[in-house]
């Protein structure tokens, strides 16, 4: 059978922000115009906070202008100092937030199923200088929550989660933000749910809310009194408007992603050398935030990076989230020479995250899978060398045998 594959005629990117109907946004803008209130805890920000409190089933929640500042402020507000045990397999903002607080990250390796901090290794890394654990629910898949909680309690450590990818995730009907002492969610445009830019903290200690309010607003108590050296990390009315309109649709968007994920899994599981991440564990209501797969070069016939480049030839802009691991970025290189991180390194060298967003058509998913299948079969038949030198995709069409 001969199957034609054409490159997409416009880029298919790893993520594509969801947008509400323009009419609804325009209506919201009219409200903002009539109130002439743009930021500083305006009515839409307050409404957004209330709606999120209902969605996340907690009163202990605070909004920020982005997730990175939310995490930086959380570390400051909780008085975390010294060493923090964390993961090398994440977006660089997780580590940057520690550095901005002059906290030393202690990298511990990840587990191979969902790529989050391996609790078995965490305990061995605890020293008298350790003050907290900062774990990441990578791609939205929950960390080993009970194990981390037990370790944190046993050693009197704070437990923080970078839940940037995890909005809408629940574990046995409990929202993911209810675990640990605090969780940070990112509402960046590329996330499953967003407010253009934005961030949210949920936390266990109700006393933290007031402190966070000070810290994100210069430490102002009132017009003339500043009670602590805060910064500026306030959410604007425009961000809140976007968030409010998308929050109404978030469950529907997750459902669409679930269908896309299922379709990918069905197709990709047939391709040798494409290794899927384990499905969500029992009790987890997942949000299908990302579509990561590992490429086994020996079986697939191409390296991960070769596949990434071939897809680009066909106008598919997958990403290598998260490559390289954090200690290998130039700004951190050499600082963590002793860290033994074989699993994180291996995953980072094989990972590719494929496009997923709620309005990605299933036909497009099929076409991406056809391409991957095609690259594999060409590589196997020797048309594409392991170095990727013999074959360049035609800009217009390619033929699949
Ligand atoms: N912790 C973790 C674990 C995180 O993953 C992140 C953010 C954070 C903390 C920090 O949270 P924030 O401070 O961002 O709230 C993107 C996002 O910018 C970043 O938010 C996200 N993680 C990270 C995983 O991905 P880049 O540099 O890869 O984004 P960029 O601009 O290359 O966009 C990715 C794709 O999305 C592009 O190929 C095109 C598409 N796109 C992007 C934007 C911005 C659009 O189609 N429209 C758009 O408006 O970091």
PDB file of C-alpha atoms and ligand atoms in Angstrom, residues 13-17 66-68 90-91 93-94 136 162 164-165 184 186-191 197-198 290 317 319 321-322, ligand 1:
ATOM      1  CA  UNK A  13       3.245  23.698  17.175  1.00  0.00           C
ATOM      2  CA  UNK A  14       3.664  21.765  20.394  1.00  0.00           C
ATOM      3  CA  UNK A  15       1.034  23.937  22.077  1.00  0.00           C
ATOM      4  CA  UNK A  16      -1.551  26.401  20.859  1.00  0.00           C
ATOM      5  CA  UNK A  17      -3.332  28.677  23.307  1.00  0.00           C
ATOM      6  CA  UNK A  66       2.993  34.501  36.226  1.00  0.00           C
ATOM      7  CA  UNK A  67       3.976  31.162  37.695  1.00  0.00           C
ATOM      8  CA  UNK A  68       7.666  31.918  38.098  1.00  0.00           C
ATOM      9  CA  UNK A  90      11.832  20.305  34.690  1.00  0.00           C
ATOM     10  CA  UNK A  91      11.457  23.693  33.046  1.00  0.00           C
ATOM     11  CA  UNK A  93      11.989  28.295  36.091  1.00  0.00           C
ATOM     12  CA  UNK A  94      11.724  25.738  38.929  1.00  0.00           C
ATOM     13  CA  UNK A 136       7.371  18.860  40.017  1.00  0.00           C
ATOM     14  CA  UNK A 162       5.648  22.966  41.115  1.00  0.00           C
ATOM     15  CA  UNK A 164       2.748  24.377  36.618  1.00  0.00           C
ATOM     16  CA  UNK A 165       1.398  21.625  34.341  1.00  0.00           C
ATOM     17  CA  UNK A 184       2.253  26.605  42.147  1.00  0.00           C
ATOM     18  CA  UNK A 186       1.168  28.320  35.731  1.00  0.00           C
ATOM     19  CA  UNK A 187      -1.506  30.017  33.654  1.00  0.00           C
ATOM     20  CA  UNK A 188       0.856  30.729  30.762  1.00  0.00           C
ATOM     21  CA  UNK A 189      -0.692  30.814  27.282  1.00  0.00           C
ATOM     22  CA  UNK A 190       0.795  27.434  26.379  1.00  0.00           C
ATOM     23  CA  UNK A 191      -0.804  25.663  29.337  1.00  0.00           C
ATOM     24  CA  UNK A 197       0.336  34.967  31.538  1.00  0.00           C
ATOM     25  CA  UNK A 198      -0.585  34.103  35.083  1.00  0.00           C
ATOM     26  CA  UNK A 290       1.537  17.141  27.162  1.00  0.00           C
ATOM     27  CA  UNK A 317       7.213  21.777  15.732  1.00  0.00           C
ATOM     28  CA  UNK A 319       9.723  20.193  21.432  1.00  0.00           C
ATOM     29  CA  UNK A 321      10.791  19.276  26.930  1.00  0.00           C
ATOM     30  CA  UNK A 322      12.912  18.780  29.091  1.00  0.00           C
TER      31      UNK A 322
HETATM   32  N1  LIG B   1       7.574  25.358  36.182  1.00  0.00           N
HETATM   33  C1  LIG B   1       7.363  24.542  35.133  1.00  0.00           C
HETATM   34  C2  LIG B   1       7.479  23.065  35.344  1.00  0.00           C
HETATM   35  C3  LIG B   1       7.017  25.069  33.886  1.00  0.00           C
HETATM   36  O1  LIG B   1       6.822  24.252  32.831  1.00  0.00           O
HETATM   37  C4  LIG B   1       6.904  26.465  33.743  1.00  0.00           C
HETATM   38  C5  LIG B   1       6.582  27.054  32.448  1.00  0.00           C
HETATM   39  C6  LIG B   1       7.109  27.263  34.868  1.00  0.00           C
HETATM   40  C7  LIG B   1       7.459  26.681  36.079  1.00  0.00           C
HETATM   41  C8  LIG B   1       6.996  28.763  34.815  1.00  0.00           C
HETATM   42  O2  LIG B   1       5.661  29.209  34.673  1.00  0.00           O
HETATM   43  P1  LIG B   1       5.374  30.630  33.955  1.00  0.00           P
HETATM   44  O3  LIG B   1       6.205  31.668  34.642  1.00  0.00           O
HETATM   45  O4  LIG B   1       5.678  30.488  32.486  1.00  0.00           O
HETATM   46  O5  LIG B   1       3.892  30.879  34.227  1.00  0.00           O
HETATM   47  C9  LIG B   1       6.930  27.496  27.429  1.00  0.00           C
HETATM   48  C10 LIG B   1       6.187  28.426  28.329  1.00  0.00           C
HETATM   49  O6  LIG B   1       6.524  29.783  28.083  1.00  0.00           O
HETATM   50  C11 LIG B   1       6.402  28.132  29.783  1.00  0.00           C
HETATM   51  O7  LIG B   1       5.356  28.781  30.465  1.00  0.00           O
HETATM   52  C12 LIG B   1       6.323  26.660  30.058  1.00  0.00           C
HETATM   53  N2  LIG B   1       6.611  26.334  31.425  1.00  0.00           N
HETATM   54  C13 LIG B   1       7.270  25.901  29.168  1.00  0.00           C
HETATM   55  C14 LIG B   1       7.202  24.418  29.378  1.00  0.00           C
HETATM   56  O8  LIG B   1       6.917  26.161  27.814  1.00  0.00           O
HETATM   57  P2  LIG B   1       8.864  28.028  25.769  1.00  0.00           P
HETATM   58  O9  LIG B   1      10.004  28.953  25.873  1.00  0.00           O
HETATM   59  O10 LIG B   1       9.105  26.657  25.275  1.00  0.00           O
HETATM   60  O11 LIG B   1       7.631  28.714  24.973  1.00  0.00           O
HETATM   61  P3  LIG B   1       7.500  29.064  23.458  1.00  0.00           P
HETATM   62  O12 LIG B   1       7.315  30.535  23.335  1.00  0.00           O
HETATM   63  O13 LIG B   1       8.584  28.440  22.664  1.00  0.00           O
HETATM   64  O14 LIG B   1       6.108  28.402  23.075  1.00  0.00           O
HETATM   65  C15 LIG B   1       5.939  27.019  22.848  1.00  0.00           C
HETATM   66  C16 LIG B   1       5.043  26.837  21.616  1.00  0.00           C
HETATM   67  O15 LIG B   1       3.748  27.343  21.853  1.00  0.00           O
HETATM   68  C17 LIG B   1       5.576  27.553  20.392  1.00  0.00           C
HETATM   69  O16 LIG B   1       6.093  26.608  19.522  1.00  0.00           O
HETATM   70  C18 LIG B   1       4.397  28.204  19.737  1.00  0.00           C
HETATM   71  C19 LIG B   1       3.241  28.057  20.715  1.00  0.00           C
HETATM   72  N3  LIG B   1       2.717  29.354  21.141  1.00  0.00           N
HETATM   73  C20 LIG B   1       3.336  30.034  22.140  1.00  0.00           C
HETATM   74  C21 LIG B   1       2.839  31.259  22.556  1.00  0.00           C
HETATM   75  C22 LIG B   1       3.530  31.996  23.670  1.00  0.00           C
HETATM   76  C23 LIG B   1       1.607  29.880  20.500  1.00  0.00           C
HETATM   77  O17 LIG B   1       1.075  29.252  19.551  1.00  0.00           O
HETATM   78  N4  LIG B   1       1.103  31.080  20.920  1.00  0.00           N
HETATM   79  C24 LIG B   1       1.671  31.776  21.929  1.00  0.00           C
HETATM   80  O18 LIG B   1       1.157  32.849  22.298  1.00  0.00           O
HETATM   81  O19 LIG B   1       8.235  27.956  27.230  1.00  0.00           O
END
